[in-house]
Amino acid sequence: MAEYNECYELVIGLVKEAGVLIKDRIFTQKDVEQKSCDIDLVTLTDQEVEKLLIDGISSKFPDHRFIGEEATASGTKVELTDSPTWIIDPVDGTMNFVHGFPHSSISIALYDKKIAQIGIVYNPVLEQLFTARKGLGAFLNGNPIHVSNQKELGKALLMVEWGTSRDPEKMKVFMENMTILNPLIHGTRTLGSAALNMCMVASGGADINFEFGIHAWDIAAGNIIVREAGGVCIDPSGGPLDLMSRRVLCASTSELAEKVANLLIQLHPERD
Ligand code: LIP
């Protein structure tokens, strides 16, 4: 669809504009509010970035639909239809943003007929712009990126997160999975942004990422960026990724993804 070119150009401009808000404010004091619990946070910047993106896209494409983290937190229903739909996390890594830890990103993706067409993850503080379009590859600041091609668990670097919930069952499963995986892998890293974790796999800096309890807006852009970089993005039990399942496993190769899927203790959070 020729329209995807226009969508891409428009959203790149909007993301850069919105990125200024994050960059200018990350090292300042913020008013922080809690959402589902005391570690699930929102700031005025999250809300302003989401509004800037939705207003900018709506003015050019009034028929397009949106699934936004902050609109959802305010009660808007999450519904992915066949219509062109933008899935937005305005500040992925809000906890990092609140603390001034420079790994927060804007994550935005366009899905059409439920298929990802555009994915953008932008960390304006470190000037990292990850982009992908279906069939056209994945890029960091305009340069092509590729997964590591690692197949061996013993040489793999894993990106993981505790997530933004203190649910005891979730924490127990997390600990159990770490106990299983840690002796088998090269190492573990945590960036505090699900989207940036996925981009680390896409750009070859890490080899595996999984998380239970993430939301569609955390992984919608990372999904296409990992795939276009040559990696795989699946359900943690091994089947196809279900964007609304709040479960994700991505890896540099299908061999590695399969090995991890076979080892993981599974958790099935309530769907988006
Ligand atoms: C958060 C991610 C974090 C992940 C959480 C949550 P938020 O997004 O950045 O890495 O573990 O599940 O999705 O709330 O900062 O947009």
PDB file of C-alpha atoms and ligand atoms in Angstrom:
ATOM      1  CA  MET A   1       0.000   0.000   0.000  1.00  0.00           C
ATOM      2  CA  ALA A   2       1.536   3.319  -1.092  1.00  0.00           C
ATOM      3  CA  GLU A   3      -0.047   4.817   2.008  1.00  0.00           C
ATOM      4  CA  TYR A   4       2.514   3.003   4.214  1.00  0.00           C
ATOM      5  CA  ASN A   5       5.239   5.311   2.844  1.00  0.00           C
ATOM      6  CA  GLU A   6       3.240   8.346   3.934  1.00  0.00           C
ATOM      7  CA  CYS A   7       2.509   6.725   7.299  1.00  0.00           C
ATOM      8  CA  TYR A   8       6.190   5.999   7.840  1.00  0.00           C
ATOM      9  CA  GLU A   9       7.360   9.518   6.946  1.00  0.00           C
ATOM     10  CA  LEU A  10       4.689  11.073   9.131  1.00  0.00           C
ATOM     11  CA  VAL A  11       5.358   8.905  12.165  1.00  0.00           C
ATOM     12  CA  ILE A  12       9.150   9.313  12.003  1.00  0.00           C
ATOM     13  CA  GLY A  13       8.644  13.100  12.198  1.00  0.00           C
ATOM     14  CA  LEU A  14       6.182  12.785  15.086  1.00  0.00           C
ATOM     15  CA  VAL A  15       8.376  10.362  17.023  1.00  0.00           C
ATOM     16  CA  LYS A  16      11.353  12.732  16.739  1.00  0.00           C
ATOM     17  CA  GLU A  17       9.181  15.644  17.887  1.00  0.00           C
ATOM     18  CA  ALA A  18       7.867  13.620  20.840  1.00  0.00           C
ATOM     19  CA  GLY A  19      11.376  12.398  21.654  1.00  0.00           C
ATOM     20  CA  VAL A  20      12.370  15.974  22.525  1.00  0.00           C
ATOM     21  CA  LEU A  21       9.879  15.901  25.421  1.00  0.00           C
ATOM     22  CA  ILE A  22      11.557  12.794  26.867  1.00  0.00           C
ATOM     23  CA  LYS A  23      15.113  14.019  26.255  1.00  0.00           C
ATOM     24  CA  ASP A  24      14.452  17.465  27.758  1.00  0.00           C
ATOM     25  CA  ARG A  25      12.774  16.072  30.871  1.00  0.00           C
ATOM     26  CA  ILE A  26      14.520  12.796  31.749  1.00  0.00           C
ATOM     27  CA  PHE A  27      16.972  14.365  34.173  1.00  0.00           C
ATOM     28  CA  THR A  28      14.397  16.688  35.802  1.00  0.00           C
ATOM     29  CA  GLN A  29      11.964  16.128  38.688  1.00  0.00           C
ATOM     30  CA  LYS A  30       8.647  14.565  37.594  1.00  0.00           C
ATOM     31  CA  ASP A  31       5.185  14.216  39.079  1.00  0.00           C
ATOM     32  CA  VAL A  32       4.640  10.462  39.138  1.00  0.00           C
ATOM     33  CA  GLU A  33       1.354   8.629  39.474  1.00  0.00           C
ATOM     34  CA  GLN A  34       0.731   4.927  40.075  1.00  0.00           C
ATOM     35  CA  LYS A  35      -1.462   2.759  37.839  1.00  0.00           C
ATOM     36  CA  SER A  36      -2.078  -0.920  38.688  1.00  0.00           C
ATOM     37  CA  CYS A  37       0.438  -0.908  41.590  1.00  0.00           C
ATOM     38  CA  ASP A  38       3.302   1.058  43.134  1.00  0.00           C
ATOM     39  CA  ILE A  39       5.822   0.021  40.431  1.00  0.00           C
ATOM     40  CA  ASP A  40       3.486   0.610  37.455  1.00  0.00           C
ATOM     41  CA  LEU A  41       4.040   4.316  36.826  1.00  0.00           C
ATOM     42  CA  VAL A  42       2.797   7.138  34.611  1.00  0.00           C
ATOM     43  CA  THR A  43       3.966  10.734  34.176  1.00  0.00           C
ATOM     44  CA  LEU A  44       2.585  13.724  32.340  1.00  0.00           C
ATOM     45  CA  THR A  45       5.202  13.047  29.654  1.00  0.00           C
ATOM     46  CA  ASP A  46       3.740   9.567  28.942  1.00  0.00           C
ATOM     47  CA  GLN A  47       0.341  11.211  28.410  1.00  0.00           C
ATOM     48  CA  GLU A  48       1.672  14.128  26.341  1.00  0.00           C
ATOM     49  CA  VAL A  49       3.747  11.897  24.054  1.00  0.00           C
ATOM     50  CA  GLU A  50       0.767   9.597  23.420  1.00  0.00           C
ATOM     51  CA  LYS A  51      -1.486  12.593  22.640  1.00  0.00           C
ATOM     52  CA  LEU A  52       1.073  14.145  20.304  1.00  0.00           C
ATOM     53  CA  LEU A  53       1.361  10.900  18.338  1.00  0.00           C
ATOM     54  CA  ILE A  54      -2.387  10.185  18.183  1.00  0.00           C
ATOM     55  CA  ASP A  55      -3.322  13.784  17.265  1.00  0.00           C
ATOM     56  CA  GLY A  56      -0.622  13.932  14.591  1.00  0.00           C
ATOM     57  CA  ILE A  57      -1.613  10.636  12.972  1.00  0.00           C
ATOM     58  CA  SER A  58      -5.380  11.274  13.249  1.00  0.00           C
ATOM     59  CA  SER A  59      -5.094  14.642  11.498  1.00  0.00           C
ATOM     60  CA  LYS A  60      -3.670  12.909   8.403  1.00  0.00           C
ATOM     61  CA  PHE A  61      -5.367   9.506   8.681  1.00  0.00           C
ATOM     62  CA  PRO A  62      -8.717  10.065  10.418  1.00  0.00           C
ATOM     63  CA  ASP A  63      -9.856   6.457   9.864  1.00  0.00           C
ATOM     64  CA  HIS A  64      -6.886   4.885  11.603  1.00  0.00           C
ATOM     65  CA  ARG A  65      -7.429   3.334  15.019  1.00  0.00           C
ATOM     66  CA  PHE A  66      -5.213   3.342  18.114  1.00  0.00           C
ATOM     67  CA  ILE A  67      -4.252   1.105  21.013  1.00  0.00           C
ATOM     68  CA  GLY A  68      -2.328   3.325  23.411  1.00  0.00           C
ATOM     69  CA  GLU A  69      -0.945   2.418  26.830  1.00  0.00           C
ATOM     70  CA  GLU A  70      -2.216   5.537  28.558  1.00  0.00           C
ATOM     71  CA  ALA A  71      -5.625   5.653  26.832  1.00  0.00           C
ATOM     72  CA  THR A  72      -6.074   2.032  27.904  1.00  0.00           C
ATOM     73  CA  ALA A  73      -5.097   2.918  31.480  1.00  0.00           C
ATOM     74  CA  SER A  74      -7.877   5.547  31.382  1.00  0.00           C
ATOM     75  CA  GLY A  75     -10.442   2.918  30.389  1.00  0.00           C
ATOM     76  CA  THR A  76     -10.338   2.731  26.557  1.00  0.00           C
ATOM     77  CA  LYS A  77     -10.924  -0.869  25.438  1.00  0.00           C
ATOM     78  CA  VAL A  78      -8.060  -2.714  23.715  1.00  0.00           C
ATOM     79  CA  GLU A  79      -9.339  -3.980  20.367  1.00  0.00           C
ATOM     80  CA  LEU A  80      -7.213  -5.034  17.415  1.00  0.00           C
ATOM     81  CA  THR A  81      -9.383  -5.209  14.291  1.00  0.00           C
ATOM     82  CA  ASP A  82      -8.470  -5.539  10.604  1.00  0.00           C
ATOM     83  CA  SER A  83      -8.427  -1.718  10.302  1.00  0.00           C
ATOM     84  CA  PRO A  84      -5.071   0.082  10.241  1.00  0.00           C
ATOM     85  CA  THR A  85      -4.208   0.343  13.949  1.00  0.00           C
ATOM     86  CA  TRP A  86      -1.322   2.120  15.646  1.00  0.00           C
ATOM     87  CA  ILE A  87      -0.133   0.420  18.839  1.00  0.00           C
ATOM     88  CA  ILE A  88       1.676   2.898  21.062  1.00  0.00           C
ATOM     89  CA  ASP A  89       3.771   2.844  24.205  1.00  0.00           C
ATOM     90  CA  PRO A  90       4.611   6.552  24.597  1.00  0.00           C
ATOM     91  CA  VAL A  91       7.373   5.932  27.151  1.00  0.00           C
ATOM     92  CA  ASP A  92       8.437   2.308  27.371  1.00  0.00           C
ATOM     93  CA  GLY A  93      10.591   2.233  30.461  1.00  0.00           C
ATOM     94  CA  THR A  94       8.664   4.805  32.492  1.00  0.00           C
ATOM     95  CA  MET A  95      10.477   3.650  35.643  1.00  0.00           C
ATOM     96  CA  ASN A  96      13.797   4.437  33.896  1.00  0.00           C
ATOM     97  CA  PHE A  97      12.444   7.832  32.806  1.00  0.00           C
ATOM     98  CA  VAL A  98      11.393   8.614  36.377  1.00  0.00           C
ATOM     99  CA  HIS A  99      14.866   7.749  37.712  1.00  0.00           C
ATOM    100  CA  GLY A 100      16.907   9.320  34.894  1.00  0.00           C
ATOM    101  CA  PHE A 101      18.238   5.915  33.778  1.00  0.00           C
ATOM    102  CA  PRO A 102      18.774   6.625  30.083  1.00  0.00           C
ATOM    103  CA  HIS A 103      16.943   3.642  28.555  1.00  0.00           C
ATOM    104  CA  SER A 104      13.415   4.783  27.776  1.00  0.00           C
ATOM    105  CA  SER A 105      11.869   4.580  24.355  1.00  0.00           C
ATOM    106  CA  ILE A 106       8.874   5.546  22.307  1.00  0.00           C
ATOM    107  CA  SER A 107       7.490   2.336  20.808  1.00  0.00           C
ATOM    108  CA  ILE A 108       4.976   2.600  17.980  1.00  0.00           C
ATOM    109  CA  ALA A 109       3.810   0.127  15.346  1.00  0.00           C
ATOM    110  CA  LEU A 110       1.269   0.096  12.541  1.00  0.00           C
ATOM    111  CA  TYR A 111      -0.739  -3.122  12.143  1.00  0.00           C
ATOM    112  CA  ASP A 112      -3.001  -3.534   9.129  1.00  0.00           C
ATOM    113  CA  LYS A 113      -5.256  -6.589   8.910  1.00  0.00           C
ATOM    114  CA  LYS A 114      -3.471  -7.623  12.134  1.00  0.00           C
ATOM    115  CA  ILE A 115      -0.101  -7.767  10.326  1.00  0.00           C
ATOM    116  CA  ALA A 116       2.760  -5.509  11.407  1.00  0.00           C
ATOM    117  CA  GLN A 117       3.769  -3.100   8.640  1.00  0.00           C
ATOM    118  CA  ILE A 118       5.846  -0.496  10.485  1.00  0.00           C
ATOM    119  CA  GLY A 119       7.734  -0.631  13.785  1.00  0.00           C
ATOM    120  CA  ILE A 120       9.686   2.170  15.434  1.00  0.00           C
ATOM    121  CA  VAL A 121      11.497   2.168  18.768  1.00  0.00           C
ATOM    122  CA  TYR A 122      13.226   5.455  19.594  1.00  0.00           C
ATOM    123  CA  ASN A 123      15.463   6.175  22.579  1.00  0.00           C
ATOM    124  CA  PRO A 124      15.920   9.951  22.239  1.00  0.00           C
ATOM    125  CA  VAL A 125      18.386  10.197  25.133  1.00  0.00           C
ATOM    126  CA  LEU A 126      20.952   7.878  23.533  1.00  0.00           C
ATOM    127  CA  GLU A 127      19.813   8.798  19.994  1.00  0.00           C
ATOM    128  CA  GLN A 128      18.924   5.229  19.020  1.00  0.00           C
ATOM    129  CA  LEU A 129      16.264   5.066  16.302  1.00  0.00           C
ATOM    130  CA  PHE A 130      15.304   1.455  15.506  1.00  0.00           C
ATOM    131  CA  THR A 131      13.013   1.123  12.493  1.00  0.00           C
ATOM    132  CA  ALA A 132      11.518  -1.669  10.419  1.00  0.00           C
ATOM    133  CA  ARG A 133       9.023  -2.021   7.604  1.00  0.00           C
ATOM    134  CA  LYS A 134       7.554  -5.296   6.436  1.00  0.00           C
ATOM    135  CA  GLY A 135       9.827  -6.854   3.819  1.00  0.00           C
ATOM    136  CA  LEU A 136      12.289  -3.954   3.872  1.00  0.00           C
ATOM    137  CA  GLY A 137      14.596  -4.927   6.742  1.00  0.00           C
ATOM    138  CA  ALA A 138      15.449  -3.417  10.109  1.00  0.00           C
ATOM    139  CA  PHE A 139      17.697  -0.442  10.819  1.00  0.00           C
ATOM    140  CA  LEU A 140      19.420   1.461  13.616  1.00  0.00           C
ATOM    141  CA  ASN A 141      19.822   5.137  12.756  1.00  0.00           C
ATOM    142  CA  GLY A 142      19.450   4.213   9.084  1.00  0.00           C
ATOM    143  CA  ASN A 143      22.055   1.425   9.104  1.00  0.00           C
ATOM    144  CA  PRO A 144      20.892  -2.176   8.556  1.00  0.00           C
ATOM    145  CA  ILE A 145      20.863  -4.403  11.656  1.00  0.00           C
ATOM    146  CA  HIS A 146      20.823  -8.186  11.958  1.00  0.00           C
ATOM    147  CA  VAL A 147      20.414 -10.683  14.792  1.00  0.00           C
ATOM    148  CA  SER A 148      23.487 -12.545  16.043  1.00  0.00           C
ATOM    149  CA  ASN A 149      22.537 -15.910  14.493  1.00  0.00           C
ATOM    150  CA  GLN A 150      23.494 -17.546  17.826  1.00  0.00           C
ATOM    151  CA  LYS A 151      22.075 -21.063  18.163  1.00  0.00           C
ATOM    152  CA  GLU A 152      23.860 -22.270  21.296  1.00  0.00           C
ATOM    153  CA  LEU A 153      22.250 -21.674  24.669  1.00  0.00           C
ATOM    154  CA  GLY A 154      25.665 -21.758  26.363  1.00  0.00           C
ATOM    155  CA  LYS A 155      26.832 -18.742  24.346  1.00  0.00           C
ATOM    156  CA  ALA A 156      23.594 -16.743  24.512  1.00  0.00           C
ATOM    157  CA  LEU A 157      23.000 -13.433  26.308  1.00  0.00           C
ATOM    158  CA  LEU A 158      19.466 -13.167  27.709  1.00  0.00           C
ATOM    159  CA  MET A 159      17.434  -9.964  28.209  1.00  0.00           C
ATOM    160  CA  VAL A 160      14.859 -10.284  31.011  1.00  0.00           C
ATOM    161  CA  GLU A 161      12.637  -8.118  33.216  1.00  0.00           C
ATOM    162  CA  TRP A 162      10.895  -8.447  36.560  1.00  0.00           C
ATOM    163  CA  GLY A 163       8.076  -6.417  34.957  1.00  0.00           C
ATOM    164  CA  THR A 164       5.727  -3.899  36.523  1.00  0.00           C
ATOM    165  CA  SER A 165       3.689  -6.136  38.818  1.00  0.00           C
ATOM    166  CA  ARG A 166       4.330  -7.601  42.256  1.00  0.00           C
ATOM    167  CA  ASP A 167       1.974 -10.535  41.674  1.00  0.00           C
ATOM    168  CA  PRO A 168       3.452 -13.370  43.827  1.00  0.00           C
ATOM    169  CA  GLU A 169       2.787 -16.081  41.220  1.00  0.00           C
ATOM    170  CA  LYS A 170       4.510 -14.009  38.538  1.00  0.00           C
ATOM    171  CA  MET A 171       7.553 -13.361  40.753  1.00  0.00           C
ATOM    172  CA  LYS A 172       7.751 -17.064  41.654  1.00  0.00           C
ATOM    173  CA  VAL A 173       7.712 -18.134  38.000  1.00  0.00           C
ATOM    174  CA  PHE A 174      10.333 -15.488  37.185  1.00  0.00           C
ATOM    175  CA  MET A 175      12.661 -16.809  39.920  1.00  0.00           C
ATOM    176  CA  GLU A 176      12.127 -20.409  38.816  1.00  0.00           C
ATOM    177  CA  ASN A 177      12.941 -19.552  35.205  1.00  0.00           C
ATOM    178  CA  MET A 178      16.085 -17.697  36.240  1.00  0.00           C
ATOM    179  CA  THR A 179      17.161 -20.682  38.348  1.00  0.00           C
ATOM    180  CA  ILE A 180      16.701 -22.958  35.335  1.00  0.00           C
ATOM    181  CA  LEU A 181      18.289 -20.680  32.711  1.00  0.00           C
ATOM    182  CA  ASN A 182      21.150 -18.957  34.533  1.00  0.00           C
ATOM    183  CA  PRO A 183      23.443 -22.019  34.770  1.00  0.00           C
ATOM    184  CA  LEU A 184      22.880 -22.750  31.073  1.00  0.00           C
ATOM    185  CA  ILE A 185      23.467 -19.365  29.417  1.00  0.00           C
ATOM    186  CA  HIS A 186      26.307 -16.873  28.989  1.00  0.00           C
ATOM    187  CA  GLY A 187      24.685 -14.040  30.946  1.00  0.00           C
ATOM    188  CA  THR A 188      21.604 -11.995  31.785  1.00  0.00           C
ATOM    189  CA  ARG A 189      20.903  -8.291  31.150  1.00  0.00           C
ATOM    190  CA  THR A 190      17.986  -5.988  32.011  1.00  0.00           C
ATOM    191  CA  LEU A 191      17.425  -2.657  30.265  1.00  0.00           C
ATOM    192  CA  GLY A 192      14.059  -1.766  31.842  1.00  0.00           C
ATOM    193  CA  SER A 193      12.314  -1.287  28.507  1.00  0.00           C
ATOM    194  CA  ALA A 194      10.749  -4.310  26.833  1.00  0.00           C
ATOM    195  CA  ALA A 195      10.981  -2.602  23.427  1.00  0.00           C
ATOM    196  CA  LEU A 196      14.689  -1.846  23.831  1.00  0.00           C
ATOM    197  CA  ASN A 197      15.345  -5.403  25.088  1.00  0.00           C
ATOM    198  CA  MET A 198      13.833  -6.703  21.843  1.00  0.00           C
ATOM    199  CA  CYS A 199      15.904  -4.230  19.822  1.00  0.00           C
ATOM    200  CA  MET A 200      19.039  -5.588  21.538  1.00  0.00           C
ATOM    201  CA  VAL A 201      18.146  -9.010  20.134  1.00  0.00           C
ATOM    202  CA  ALA A 202      17.389  -7.447  16.736  1.00  0.00           C
ATOM    203  CA  SER A 203      20.736  -5.678  16.583  1.00  0.00           C
ATOM    204  CA  GLY A 204      22.797  -8.682  17.762  1.00  0.00           C
ATOM    205  CA  GLY A 205      23.804  -7.292  21.174  1.00  0.00           C
ATOM    206  CA  ALA A 206      21.784 -10.022  22.892  1.00  0.00           C
ATOM    207  CA  ASP A 207      20.341 -13.333  21.737  1.00  0.00           C
ATOM    208  CA  ILE A 208      17.158 -14.073  23.704  1.00  0.00           C
ATOM    209  CA  ASN A 209      14.386 -12.088  25.364  1.00  0.00           C
ATOM    210  CA  PHE A 210      11.279 -13.386  27.048  1.00  0.00           C
ATOM    211  CA  GLU A 211       8.698 -11.858  29.332  1.00  0.00           C
ATOM    212  CA  PHE A 212       5.355 -12.812  30.861  1.00  0.00           C
ATOM    213  CA  GLY A 213       3.004  -9.932  31.694  1.00  0.00           C
ATOM    214  CA  ILE A 214       4.056  -7.425  29.027  1.00  0.00           C
ATOM    215  CA  HIS A 215       1.325  -5.708  27.010  1.00  0.00           C
ATOM    216  CA  ALA A 216       0.682  -5.410  23.278  1.00  0.00           C
ATOM    217  CA  TRP A 217       2.132  -1.877  23.229  1.00  0.00           C
ATOM    218  CA  ASP A 218       5.435  -3.088  24.749  1.00  0.00           C
ATOM    219  CA  ILE A 219       6.094  -5.635  21.977  1.00  0.00           C
ATOM    220  CA  ALA A 220       4.151  -4.474  18.880  1.00  0.00           C
ATOM    221  CA  ALA A 221       7.092  -2.589  17.346  1.00  0.00           C
ATOM    222  CA  GLY A 222       9.788  -4.938  18.644  1.00  0.00           C
ATOM    223  CA  ASN A 223       7.991  -7.855  16.981  1.00  0.00           C
ATOM    224  CA  ILE A 224       8.506  -6.508  13.443  1.00  0.00           C
ATOM    225  CA  ILE A 225      11.974  -5.112  14.206  1.00  0.00           C
ATOM    226  CA  VAL A 226      13.214  -8.535  15.436  1.00  0.00           C
ATOM    227  CA  ARG A 227      11.638 -10.374  12.501  1.00  0.00           C
ATOM    228  CA  GLU A 228      12.959  -7.936   9.899  1.00  0.00           C
ATOM    229  CA  ALA A 229      16.414  -8.283  11.480  1.00  0.00           C
ATOM    230  CA  GLY A 230      16.245 -12.028  10.797  1.00  0.00           C
ATOM    231  CA  GLY A 231      15.155 -13.204  14.251  1.00  0.00           C
ATOM    232  CA  VAL A 232      12.087 -14.980  15.562  1.00  0.00           C
ATOM    233  CA  CYS A 233       9.328 -13.698  17.775  1.00  0.00           C
ATOM    234  CA  ILE A 234       7.000 -16.404  19.127  1.00  0.00           C
ATOM    235  CA  ASP A 235       4.855 -17.447  22.056  1.00  0.00           C
ATOM    236  CA  PRO A 236       7.036 -18.627  24.980  1.00  0.00           C
ATOM    237  CA  SER A 237       5.534 -22.124  24.665  1.00  0.00           C
ATOM    238  CA  GLY A 238       6.676 -22.351  21.058  1.00  0.00           C
ATOM    239  CA  GLY A 239       3.603 -21.449  18.965  1.00  0.00           C
ATOM    240  CA  PRO A 240       2.977 -18.274  16.982  1.00  0.00           C
ATOM    241  CA  LEU A 241       3.092 -14.947  18.827  1.00  0.00           C
ATOM    242  CA  ASP A 242      -0.292 -13.754  20.063  1.00  0.00           C
ATOM    243  CA  LEU A 243       0.045  -9.980  20.480  1.00  0.00           C
ATOM    244  CA  MET A 244      -2.708  -9.818  23.095  1.00  0.00           C
ATOM    245  CA  SER A 245      -1.528 -12.791  25.192  1.00  0.00           C
ATOM    246  CA  ARG A 246       0.901 -10.758  27.324  1.00  0.00           C
ATOM    247  CA  ARG A 247       3.617 -13.335  26.574  1.00  0.00           C
ATOM    248  CA  VAL A 248       6.635 -13.035  24.295  1.00  0.00           C
ATOM    249  CA  LEU A 249       9.800 -14.917  23.409  1.00  0.00           C
ATOM    250  CA  CYS A 250      12.181 -13.615  20.801  1.00  0.00           C
ATOM    251  CA  ALA A 251      15.546 -14.969  19.790  1.00  0.00           C
ATOM    252  CA  SER A 252      18.266 -14.701  17.186  1.00  0.00           C
ATOM    253  CA  THR A 253      17.387 -18.131  15.744  1.00  0.00           C
ATOM    254  CA  SER A 254      14.475 -20.562  15.814  1.00  0.00           C
ATOM    255  CA  GLU A 255      16.832 -23.215  17.273  1.00  0.00           C
ATOM    256  CA  LEU A 256      17.590 -21.006  20.273  1.00  0.00           C
ATOM    257  CA  ALA A 257      13.936 -19.984  20.695  1.00  0.00           C
ATOM    258  CA  GLU A 258      12.888 -23.637  20.699  1.00  0.00           C
ATOM    259  CA  LYS A 259      15.495 -24.572  23.335  1.00  0.00           C
ATOM    260  CA  VAL A 260      14.290 -21.767  25.634  1.00  0.00           C
ATOM    261  CA  ALA A 261      10.595 -22.540  25.039  1.00  0.00           C
ATOM    262  CA  ASN A 262      11.206 -26.140  26.081  1.00  0.00           C
ATOM    263  CA  LEU A 263      12.840 -25.041  29.359  1.00  0.00           C
ATOM    264  CA  LEU A 264      10.507 -22.248  30.487  1.00  0.00           C
ATOM    265  CA  ILE A 265       7.953 -22.624  33.271  1.00  0.00           C
ATOM    266  CA  GLN A 266       4.898 -21.027  31.682  1.00  0.00           C
ATOM    267  CA  LEU A 267       2.648 -18.251  32.990  1.00  0.00           C
ATOM    268  CA  HIS A 268      -0.628 -17.185  31.367  1.00  0.00           C
ATOM    269  CA  PRO A 269      -1.566 -13.685  32.564  1.00  0.00           C
ATOM    270  CA  GLU A 270      -5.005 -12.223  31.867  1.00  0.00           C
ATOM    271  CA  ARG A 271      -5.109 -11.152  28.186  1.00  0.00           C
ATOM    272  CA  ASP A 272      -5.018  -7.525  26.999  1.00  0.00           C
TER     273      ASP A 272
HETATM  274  C1  LIP B   1       7.313  -1.733  31.002  1.00  0.00           C
HETATM  275  C2  LIP B   1       8.569  -2.179  30.299  1.00  0.00           C
HETATM  276  C3  LIP B   1       9.338  -3.097  31.197  1.00  0.00           C
HETATM  277  C4  LIP B   1       8.567  -4.361  31.273  1.00  0.00           C
HETATM  278  C5  LIP B   1       7.189  -4.140  31.792  1.00  0.00           C
HETATM  279  C6  LIP B   1       6.471  -2.976  31.164  1.00  0.00           C
HETATM  280  P1  LIP B   1       6.220   0.713  30.701  1.00  0.00           P
HETATM  281  O1  LIP B   1       6.637  -0.787  30.198  1.00  0.00           O
HETATM  282  O2  LIP B   1       9.326  -1.188  29.909  1.00  0.00           O
HETATM  283  O3  LIP B   1      10.590  -3.395  30.674  1.00  0.00           O
HETATM  284  O4  LIP B   1       9.196  -5.273  32.098  1.00  0.00           O
HETATM  285  O5  LIP B   1       6.467  -5.336  31.584  1.00  0.00           O
HETATM  286  O6  LIP B   1       5.942  -3.334  29.973  1.00  0.00           O
HETATM  287  O7  LIP B   1       5.213   0.487  31.769  1.00  0.00           O
HETATM  288  O8  LIP B   1       7.436   1.380  31.209  1.00  0.00           O
HETATM  289  O9  LIP B   1       5.670   1.326  29.499  1.00  0.00           O
END
